[in-house]
Short mmCIF file of C-alpha atoms and ligand atoms in Angstrom, two decimals:
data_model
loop_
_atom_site.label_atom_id
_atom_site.label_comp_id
_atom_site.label_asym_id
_atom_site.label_seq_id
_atom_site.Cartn_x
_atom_site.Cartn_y
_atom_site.Cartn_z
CA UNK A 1 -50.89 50.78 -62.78
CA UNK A 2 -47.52 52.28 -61.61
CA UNK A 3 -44.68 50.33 -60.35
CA UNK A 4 -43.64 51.86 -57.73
CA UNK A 5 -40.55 49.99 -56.69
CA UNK A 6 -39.20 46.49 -57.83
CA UNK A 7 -37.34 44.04 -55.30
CA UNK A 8 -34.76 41.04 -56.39
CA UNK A 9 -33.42 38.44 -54.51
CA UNK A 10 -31.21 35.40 -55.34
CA UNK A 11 -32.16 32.54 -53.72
CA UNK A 12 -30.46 29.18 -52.50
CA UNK A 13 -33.10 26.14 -52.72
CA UNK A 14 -31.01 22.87 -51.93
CA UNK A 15 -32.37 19.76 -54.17
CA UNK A 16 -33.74 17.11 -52.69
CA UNK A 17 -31.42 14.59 -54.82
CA UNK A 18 -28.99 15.84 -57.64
CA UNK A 19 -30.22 16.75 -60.76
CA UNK A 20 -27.95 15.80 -63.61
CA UNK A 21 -28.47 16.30 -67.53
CA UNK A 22 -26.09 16.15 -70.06
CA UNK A 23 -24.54 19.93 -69.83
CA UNK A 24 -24.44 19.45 -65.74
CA UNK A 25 -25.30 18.62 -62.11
CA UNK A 26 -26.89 21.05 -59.95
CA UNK A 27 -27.59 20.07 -56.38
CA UNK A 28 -29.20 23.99 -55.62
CA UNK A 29 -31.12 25.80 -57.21
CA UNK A 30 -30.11 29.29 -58.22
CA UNK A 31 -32.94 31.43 -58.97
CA UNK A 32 -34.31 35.32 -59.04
CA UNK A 33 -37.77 36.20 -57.58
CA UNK A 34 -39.37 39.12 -58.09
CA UNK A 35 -41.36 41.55 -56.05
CA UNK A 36 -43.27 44.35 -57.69
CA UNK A 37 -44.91 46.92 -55.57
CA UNK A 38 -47.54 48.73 -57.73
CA UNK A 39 -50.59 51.55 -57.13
CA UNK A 40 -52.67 48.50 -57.61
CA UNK A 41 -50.45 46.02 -55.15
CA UNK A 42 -47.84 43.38 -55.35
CA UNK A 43 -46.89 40.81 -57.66
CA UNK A 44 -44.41 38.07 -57.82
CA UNK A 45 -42.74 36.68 -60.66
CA UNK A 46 -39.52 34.29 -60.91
CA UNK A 47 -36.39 34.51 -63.53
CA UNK A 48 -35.21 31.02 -64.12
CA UNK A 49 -32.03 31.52 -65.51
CA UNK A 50 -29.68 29.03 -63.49
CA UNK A 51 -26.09 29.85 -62.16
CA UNK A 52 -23.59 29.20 -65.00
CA UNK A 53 -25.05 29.38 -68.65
CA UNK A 54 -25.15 26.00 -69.59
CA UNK A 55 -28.34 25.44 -70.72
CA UNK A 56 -28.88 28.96 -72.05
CA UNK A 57 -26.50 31.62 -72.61
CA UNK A 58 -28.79 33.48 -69.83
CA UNK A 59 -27.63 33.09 -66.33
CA UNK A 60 -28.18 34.33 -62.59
CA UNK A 61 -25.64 36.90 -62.14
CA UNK A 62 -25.99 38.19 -65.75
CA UNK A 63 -29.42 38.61 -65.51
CA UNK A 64 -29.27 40.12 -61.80
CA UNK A 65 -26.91 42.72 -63.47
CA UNK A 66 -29.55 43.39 -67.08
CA UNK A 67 -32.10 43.54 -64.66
CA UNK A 68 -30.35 46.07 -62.26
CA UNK A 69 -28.95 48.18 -64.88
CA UNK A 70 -31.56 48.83 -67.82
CA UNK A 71 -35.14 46.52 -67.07
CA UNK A 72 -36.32 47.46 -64.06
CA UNK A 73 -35.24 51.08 -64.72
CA UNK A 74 -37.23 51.04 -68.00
CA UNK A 75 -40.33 50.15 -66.74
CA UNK A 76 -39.93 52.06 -63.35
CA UNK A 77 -39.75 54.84 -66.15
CA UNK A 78 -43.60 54.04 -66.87
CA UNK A 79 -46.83 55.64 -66.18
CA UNK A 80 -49.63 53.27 -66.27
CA UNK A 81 -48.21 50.07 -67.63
CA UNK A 82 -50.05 47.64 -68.25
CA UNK A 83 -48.78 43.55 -68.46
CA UNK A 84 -49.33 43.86 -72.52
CA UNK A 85 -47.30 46.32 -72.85
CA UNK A 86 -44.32 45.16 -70.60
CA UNK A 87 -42.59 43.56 -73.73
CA UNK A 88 -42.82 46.34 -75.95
CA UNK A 89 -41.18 48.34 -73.70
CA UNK A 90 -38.03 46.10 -72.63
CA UNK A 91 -38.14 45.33 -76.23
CA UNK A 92 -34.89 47.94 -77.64
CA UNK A 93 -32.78 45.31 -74.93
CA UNK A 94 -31.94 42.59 -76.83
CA UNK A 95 -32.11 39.21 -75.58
CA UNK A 96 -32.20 38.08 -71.96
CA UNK A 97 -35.97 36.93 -72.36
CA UNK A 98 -35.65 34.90 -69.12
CA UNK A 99 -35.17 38.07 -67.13
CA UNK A 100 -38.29 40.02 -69.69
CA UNK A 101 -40.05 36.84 -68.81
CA UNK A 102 -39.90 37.07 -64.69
CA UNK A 103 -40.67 40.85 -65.05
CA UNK A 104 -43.27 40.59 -67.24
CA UNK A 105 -44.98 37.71 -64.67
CA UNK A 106 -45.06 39.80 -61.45
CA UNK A 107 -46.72 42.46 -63.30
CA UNK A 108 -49.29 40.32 -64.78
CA UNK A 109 -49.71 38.70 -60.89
CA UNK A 110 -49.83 42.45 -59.66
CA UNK A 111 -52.70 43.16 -62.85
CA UNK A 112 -54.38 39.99 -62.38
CA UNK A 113 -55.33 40.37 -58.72
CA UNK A 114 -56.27 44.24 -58.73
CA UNK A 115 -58.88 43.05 -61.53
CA UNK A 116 -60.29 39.58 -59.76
CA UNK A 117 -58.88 37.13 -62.25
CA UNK A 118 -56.85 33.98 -62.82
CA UNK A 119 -53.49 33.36 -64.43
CA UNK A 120 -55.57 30.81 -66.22
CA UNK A 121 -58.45 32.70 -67.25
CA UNK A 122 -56.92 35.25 -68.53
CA UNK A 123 -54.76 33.06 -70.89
CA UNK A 124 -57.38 31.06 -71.83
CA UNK A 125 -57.21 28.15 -69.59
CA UNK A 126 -59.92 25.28 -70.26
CA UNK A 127 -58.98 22.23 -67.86
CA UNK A 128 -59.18 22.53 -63.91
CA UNK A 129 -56.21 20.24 -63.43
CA UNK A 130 -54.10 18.71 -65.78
CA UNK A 131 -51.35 15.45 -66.00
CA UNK A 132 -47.93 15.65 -64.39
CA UNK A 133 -45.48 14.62 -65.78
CA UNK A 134 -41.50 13.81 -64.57
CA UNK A 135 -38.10 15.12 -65.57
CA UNK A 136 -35.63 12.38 -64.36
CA UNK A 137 -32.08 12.90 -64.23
CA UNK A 138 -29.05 10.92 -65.87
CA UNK A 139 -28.71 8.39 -62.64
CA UNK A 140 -25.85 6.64 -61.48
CA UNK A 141 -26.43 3.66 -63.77
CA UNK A 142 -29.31 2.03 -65.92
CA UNK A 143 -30.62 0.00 -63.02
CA UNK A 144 -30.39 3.42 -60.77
CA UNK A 145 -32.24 4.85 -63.02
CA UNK A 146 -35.44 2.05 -63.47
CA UNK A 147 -35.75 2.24 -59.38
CA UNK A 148 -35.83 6.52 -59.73
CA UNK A 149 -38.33 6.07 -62.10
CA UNK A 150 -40.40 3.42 -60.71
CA UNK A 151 -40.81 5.74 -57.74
CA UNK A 152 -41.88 8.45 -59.53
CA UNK A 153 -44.77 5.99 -61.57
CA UNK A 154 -45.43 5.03 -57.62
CA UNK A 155 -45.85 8.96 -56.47
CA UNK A 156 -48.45 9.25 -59.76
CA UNK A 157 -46.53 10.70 -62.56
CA UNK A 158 -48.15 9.61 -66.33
CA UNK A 159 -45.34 10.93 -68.32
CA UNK A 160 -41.87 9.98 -67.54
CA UNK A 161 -39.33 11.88 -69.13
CA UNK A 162 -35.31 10.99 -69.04
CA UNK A 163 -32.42 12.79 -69.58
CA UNK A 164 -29.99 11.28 -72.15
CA UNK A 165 -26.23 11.89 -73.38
CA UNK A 166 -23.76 10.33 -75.29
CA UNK A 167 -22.77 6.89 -73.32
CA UNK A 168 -26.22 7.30 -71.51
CA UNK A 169 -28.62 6.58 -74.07
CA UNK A 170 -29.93 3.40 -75.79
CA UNK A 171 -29.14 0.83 -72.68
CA UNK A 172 -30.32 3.38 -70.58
CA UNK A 173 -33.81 3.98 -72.97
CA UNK A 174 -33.65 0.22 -73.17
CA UNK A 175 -33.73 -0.78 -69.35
CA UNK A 176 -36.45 1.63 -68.61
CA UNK A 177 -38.51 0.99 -71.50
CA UNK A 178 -37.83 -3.38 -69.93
CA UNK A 179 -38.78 -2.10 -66.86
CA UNK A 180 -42.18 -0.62 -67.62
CA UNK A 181 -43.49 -1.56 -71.36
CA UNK A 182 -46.40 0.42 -71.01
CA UNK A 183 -45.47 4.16 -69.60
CA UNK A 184 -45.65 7.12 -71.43
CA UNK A 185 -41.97 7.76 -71.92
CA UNK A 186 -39.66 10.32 -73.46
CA UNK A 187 -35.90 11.30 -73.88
CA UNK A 188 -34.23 14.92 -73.69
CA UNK A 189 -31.03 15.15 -74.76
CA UNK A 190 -30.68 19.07 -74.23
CA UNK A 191 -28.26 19.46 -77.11
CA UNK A 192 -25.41 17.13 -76.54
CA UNK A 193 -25.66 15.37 -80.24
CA UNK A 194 -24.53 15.90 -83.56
CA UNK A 195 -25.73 14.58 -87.02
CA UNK A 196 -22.85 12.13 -86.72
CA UNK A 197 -24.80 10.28 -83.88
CA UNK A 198 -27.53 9.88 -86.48
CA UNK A 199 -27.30 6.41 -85.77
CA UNK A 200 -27.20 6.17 -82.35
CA UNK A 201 -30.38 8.73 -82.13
CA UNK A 202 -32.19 5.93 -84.44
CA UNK A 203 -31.23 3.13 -82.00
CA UNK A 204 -33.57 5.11 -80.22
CA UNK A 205 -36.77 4.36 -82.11
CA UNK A 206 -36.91 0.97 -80.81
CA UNK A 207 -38.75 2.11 -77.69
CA UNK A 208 -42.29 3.65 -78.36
CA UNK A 209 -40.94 7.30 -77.57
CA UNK A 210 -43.70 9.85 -77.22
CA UNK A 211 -40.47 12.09 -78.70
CA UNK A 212 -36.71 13.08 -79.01
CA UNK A 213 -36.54 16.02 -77.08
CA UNK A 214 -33.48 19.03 -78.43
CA UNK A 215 -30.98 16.39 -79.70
CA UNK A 216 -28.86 19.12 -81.12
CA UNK A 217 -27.32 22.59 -80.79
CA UNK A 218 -30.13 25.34 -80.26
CA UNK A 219 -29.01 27.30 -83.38
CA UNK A 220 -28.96 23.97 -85.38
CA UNK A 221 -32.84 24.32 -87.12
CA UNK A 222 -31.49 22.74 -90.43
CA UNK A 223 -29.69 19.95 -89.10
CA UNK A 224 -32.80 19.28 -86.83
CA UNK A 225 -34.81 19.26 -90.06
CA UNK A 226 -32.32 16.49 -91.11
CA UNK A 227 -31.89 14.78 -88.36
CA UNK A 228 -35.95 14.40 -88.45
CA UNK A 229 -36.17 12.42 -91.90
CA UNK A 230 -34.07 9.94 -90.74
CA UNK A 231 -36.39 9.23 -87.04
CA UNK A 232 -39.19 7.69 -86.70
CA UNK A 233 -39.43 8.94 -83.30
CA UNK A 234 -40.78 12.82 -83.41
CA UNK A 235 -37.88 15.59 -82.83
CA UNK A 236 -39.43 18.25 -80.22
CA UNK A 237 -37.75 21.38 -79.84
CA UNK A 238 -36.83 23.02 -76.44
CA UNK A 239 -33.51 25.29 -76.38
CA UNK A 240 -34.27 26.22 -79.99
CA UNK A 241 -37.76 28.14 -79.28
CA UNK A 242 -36.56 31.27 -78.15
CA UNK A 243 -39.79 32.67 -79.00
CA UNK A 244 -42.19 32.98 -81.53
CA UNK A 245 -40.59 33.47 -84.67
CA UNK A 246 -38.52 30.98 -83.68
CA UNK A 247 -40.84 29.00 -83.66
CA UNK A 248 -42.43 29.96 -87.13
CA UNK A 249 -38.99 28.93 -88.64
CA UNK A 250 -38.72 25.93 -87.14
CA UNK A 251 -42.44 24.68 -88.26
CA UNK A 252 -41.62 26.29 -91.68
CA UNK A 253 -38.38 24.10 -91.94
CA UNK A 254 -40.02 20.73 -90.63
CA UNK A 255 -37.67 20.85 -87.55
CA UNK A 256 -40.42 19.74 -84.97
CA UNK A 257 -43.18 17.95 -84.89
CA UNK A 258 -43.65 19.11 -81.33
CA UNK A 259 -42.80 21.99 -79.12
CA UNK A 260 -41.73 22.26 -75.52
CA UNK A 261 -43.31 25.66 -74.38
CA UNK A 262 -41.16 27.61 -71.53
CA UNK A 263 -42.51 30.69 -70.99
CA UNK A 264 -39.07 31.90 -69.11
CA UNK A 265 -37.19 30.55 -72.40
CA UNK A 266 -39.50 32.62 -74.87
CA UNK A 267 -39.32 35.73 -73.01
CA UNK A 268 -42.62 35.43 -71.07
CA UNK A 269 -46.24 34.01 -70.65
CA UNK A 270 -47.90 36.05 -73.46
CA UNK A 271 -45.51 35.36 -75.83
CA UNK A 272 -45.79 31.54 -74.84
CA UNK A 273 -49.92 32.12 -75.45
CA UNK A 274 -48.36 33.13 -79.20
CA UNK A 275 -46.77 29.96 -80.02
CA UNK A 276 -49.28 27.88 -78.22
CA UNK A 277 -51.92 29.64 -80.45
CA UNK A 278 -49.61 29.24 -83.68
CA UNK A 279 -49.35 25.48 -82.99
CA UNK A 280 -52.92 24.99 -82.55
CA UNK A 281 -53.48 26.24 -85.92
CA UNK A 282 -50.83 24.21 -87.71
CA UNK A 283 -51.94 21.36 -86.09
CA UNK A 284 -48.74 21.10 -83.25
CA UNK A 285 -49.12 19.56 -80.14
CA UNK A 286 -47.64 21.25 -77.64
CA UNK A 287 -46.50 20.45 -74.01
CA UNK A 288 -44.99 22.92 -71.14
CA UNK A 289 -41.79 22.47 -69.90
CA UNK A 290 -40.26 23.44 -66.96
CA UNK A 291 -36.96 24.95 -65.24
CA UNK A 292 -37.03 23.52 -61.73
CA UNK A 293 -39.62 26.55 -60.85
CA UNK A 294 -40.28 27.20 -57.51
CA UNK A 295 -44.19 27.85 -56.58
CA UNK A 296 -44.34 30.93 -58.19
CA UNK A 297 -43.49 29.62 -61.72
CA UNK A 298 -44.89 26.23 -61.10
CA UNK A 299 -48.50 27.72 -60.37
CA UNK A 300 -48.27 29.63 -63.84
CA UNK A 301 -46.88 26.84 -65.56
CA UNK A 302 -50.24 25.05 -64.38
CA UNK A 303 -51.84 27.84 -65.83
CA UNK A 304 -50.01 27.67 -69.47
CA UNK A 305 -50.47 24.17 -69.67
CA UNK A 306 -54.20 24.04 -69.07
CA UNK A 307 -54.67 26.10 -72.29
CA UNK A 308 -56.28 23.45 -75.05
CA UNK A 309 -52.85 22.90 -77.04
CA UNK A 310 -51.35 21.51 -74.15
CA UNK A 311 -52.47 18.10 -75.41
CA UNK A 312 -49.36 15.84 -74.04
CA UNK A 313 -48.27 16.01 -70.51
CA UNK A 314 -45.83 18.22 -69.52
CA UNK A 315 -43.01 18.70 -67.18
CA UNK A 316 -45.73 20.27 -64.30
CA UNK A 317 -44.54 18.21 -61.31
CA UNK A 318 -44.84 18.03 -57.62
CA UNK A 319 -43.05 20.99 -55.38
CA UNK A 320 -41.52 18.01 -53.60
CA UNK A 321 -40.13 16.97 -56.86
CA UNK A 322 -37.19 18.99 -56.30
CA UNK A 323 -37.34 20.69 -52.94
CA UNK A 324 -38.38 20.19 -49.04
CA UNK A 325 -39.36 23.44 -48.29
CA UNK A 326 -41.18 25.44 -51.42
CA UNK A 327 -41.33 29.22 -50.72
CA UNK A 328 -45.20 29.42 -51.58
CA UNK A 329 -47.68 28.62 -48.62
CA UNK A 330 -49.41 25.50 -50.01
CA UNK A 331 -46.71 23.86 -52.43
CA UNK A 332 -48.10 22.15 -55.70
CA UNK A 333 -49.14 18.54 -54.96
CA UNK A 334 -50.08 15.55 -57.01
CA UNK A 335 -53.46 14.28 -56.96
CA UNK A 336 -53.81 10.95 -58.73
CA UNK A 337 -51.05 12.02 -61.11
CA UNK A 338 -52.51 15.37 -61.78
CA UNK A 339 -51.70 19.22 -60.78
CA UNK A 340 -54.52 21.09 -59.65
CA UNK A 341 -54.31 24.84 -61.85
CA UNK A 342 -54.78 27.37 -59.44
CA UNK A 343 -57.81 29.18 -59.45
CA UNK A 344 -57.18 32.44 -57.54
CA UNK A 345 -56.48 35.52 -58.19
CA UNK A 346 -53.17 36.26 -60.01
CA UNK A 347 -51.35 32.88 -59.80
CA UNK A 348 -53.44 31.93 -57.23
CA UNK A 349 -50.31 31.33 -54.88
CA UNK A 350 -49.22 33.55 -51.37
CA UNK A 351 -45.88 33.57 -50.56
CA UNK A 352 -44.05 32.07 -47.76
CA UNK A 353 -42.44 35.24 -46.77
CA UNK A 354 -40.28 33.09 -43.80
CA UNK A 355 -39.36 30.80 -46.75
CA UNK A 356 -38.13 33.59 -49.03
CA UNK A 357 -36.18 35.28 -46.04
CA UNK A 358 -34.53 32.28 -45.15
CA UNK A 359 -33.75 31.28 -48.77
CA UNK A 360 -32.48 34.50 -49.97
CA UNK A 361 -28.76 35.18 -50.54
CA UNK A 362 -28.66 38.47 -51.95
CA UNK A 363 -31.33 41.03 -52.22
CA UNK A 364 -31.68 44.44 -53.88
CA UNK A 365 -35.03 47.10 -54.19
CA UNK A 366 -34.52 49.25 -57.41
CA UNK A 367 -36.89 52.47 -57.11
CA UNK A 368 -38.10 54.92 -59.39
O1 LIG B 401 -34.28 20.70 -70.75
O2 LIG B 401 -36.22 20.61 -69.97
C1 LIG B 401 -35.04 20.85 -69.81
C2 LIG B 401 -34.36 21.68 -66.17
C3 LIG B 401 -33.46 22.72 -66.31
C4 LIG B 401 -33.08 23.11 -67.56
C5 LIG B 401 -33.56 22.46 -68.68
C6 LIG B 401 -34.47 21.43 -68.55
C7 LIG B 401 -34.84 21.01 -67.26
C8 LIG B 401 -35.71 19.87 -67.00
C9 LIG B 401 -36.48 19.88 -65.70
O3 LIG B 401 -35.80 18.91 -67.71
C10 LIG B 401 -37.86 20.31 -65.91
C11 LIG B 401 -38.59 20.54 -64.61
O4 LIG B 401 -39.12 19.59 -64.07
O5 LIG B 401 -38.64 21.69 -64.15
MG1 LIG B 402 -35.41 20.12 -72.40
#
């Protein structure tokens, strides 16, 4: 397969509500999609880097300019690429996975299609649907936040998960937890602690947590390990898997006891199939996480998480859960509180080309 040119756009998705966490609020959504136009057809991919690197030190405009400058160009450069072979090459760039990761996606969509086959399928995918579960964001107060998440258990959801940070934590674990004794529930924290809140992160192990999602700084694997011995309440990792080695260490060191898999985060969906496979074997569970992905990322998240691993639900939610309009033709929907994984070719999705027009604020074709 030869690429044969590669288009960009940024697009502007407004949120249906705010989304706040502890590093921000973001009432758009910033993101890249990606159009490859190969000998063997198109595919679409997504780079889910947000606007200002809060999160991750990756971010929309850098990754527009990486992506501009010395990806695409490298694997324009190719003869015959194939989607295995798509890391090795962007490999001398260091960093930037979420950018590799996008790339690396609308080739395999472009791959998967020419040959007949599903995202799914080709991973390894074993479940036609799987559980949805809900990010919810820090609300304007604890009582706020029980009615946003009693809608959500309304809409279907089995898995609620809410964002904490320090001042929003134990009353607002506590009133939720009141609210509905029984839920599957978890906290993510997305770095915003230090071992000095060791106590206030133990508070926390009063409620019947599934987990204790990235309580501190993604760099901090030792502290983590720490931090761990003194919960009762499992420590998952999230910012801290930047890929697979990453997440060798961290196993090595007793830092998780369960790992949030973001195949944007770990620089793409095979090297997310690594560290799903290494967890299987060290016994792991794993769930998939998500980065407010529009269709195209949500259908191959659906994909990723219906791999056997995937044994606690992740956050695979409704298109609606963040925006109106999607820019795929049939959005993802819940069906009694599960995702259907696509079963076409590729990710299984078309685009809403309208959608994408109307969406996109800047747009750029790079060509051999
Ligand atoms: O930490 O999991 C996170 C969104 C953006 C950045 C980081 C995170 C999140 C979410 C939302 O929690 C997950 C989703 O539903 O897409
Ligand atoms: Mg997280």
């Amino acid at each position: 397969m030869d690429i044969e040119s590669v288009e960009l756009r940024v697009l502007h998705l407004p949120l249906v509500q705010p989304f706040t966490t502890s590093f921000g609020t973001e009432t758009v959504r910033e993101v890249i999609v990606v159009r490859v136009r190969t000998s063997a057809g198109d595919g679409w991919g997504e780079i889910v880097t947000q606007h200002a690197p809060l999160y991750s030190s990756e971010y929309t405009g850098g990754a527009w300019d990486v992506a501009r400058r010395f990806l695409v160009p490298a694997l324009l450069a190719q003869r015959r690429l194939t989607p295995q072979r798509v890391a090795n090459v962007l490999a001398p760039f260091v960093g930037h996975r979420m950018v590799k990761a996008g790339l690396e996606l609308a080739v395999l969509d472009a791959s998967l299609r020419r040959a007949g086959r599903s995202l799914a399928g080709f991973l390894g995918g074993v479940v036609p649907r799987i559980p949805a579960g809900v990010s919810v964001g820090i609300q304007a107060d604890a009582a706020a936040l029980v009615d946003a998440v009693g809608g959500y258990l309304g809409e279907g959801y089995r898995r609620i998960k809410i964002k904490i940070a320090p001042g929003r934590d134990v009353a607002d674990t506590a009133a939720v937890r009141a609210a509905f004794p029984e839920i599957a529930l978890q906290v993510d924290a997305n770095s915003a602690y230090t071992l000095d809140d060791v106590d206030t992160l133990a508070a926390l192990d009063a409620y019947d947590l599934l987990l204790i999602e990235q309580p501190l700084q993604e760099d901090d694997l030792v502290d983590h390990a720490r931090l761990a011995a003194r919960l009762r309440t499992p420590v998952c990792l999230d910012e801290s898997i930047v890929s697979d080695k990453a997440a060798a260490d961290a196993l090595a060191l007793g830092a998780a006891a369960i790992i949030n898999i973001k195949a944007g985060r770990v620089g793409g969906y095979l090297e997310a199939r690594r560290i799903h496979d290494r967890c299987v074997a060290a016994g792991v569970p794993v769930w998939c996480g998500g980065m407010l992905e529009t269709g195209i990322g949500r259908a191959a998240n659906a994909a990723l998480a219906s791999l056997p691993g995937f044994t606690l639900p992740g956050d695979v939610s409704a298109s609606s859960r963040f925006y109106r309009h999607d820019i795929v033709a049939e959005p993802i929907t819940l069906d009694d509180g599960f995702v259907t994984v696509p079963s076409g070719d590729g990710l299984g999705i078309e685009i809403d080309h309208a959608a994408v027009e109307a969406a996109t604020v800047e747009r750029l074709d790079v060509r051999a």
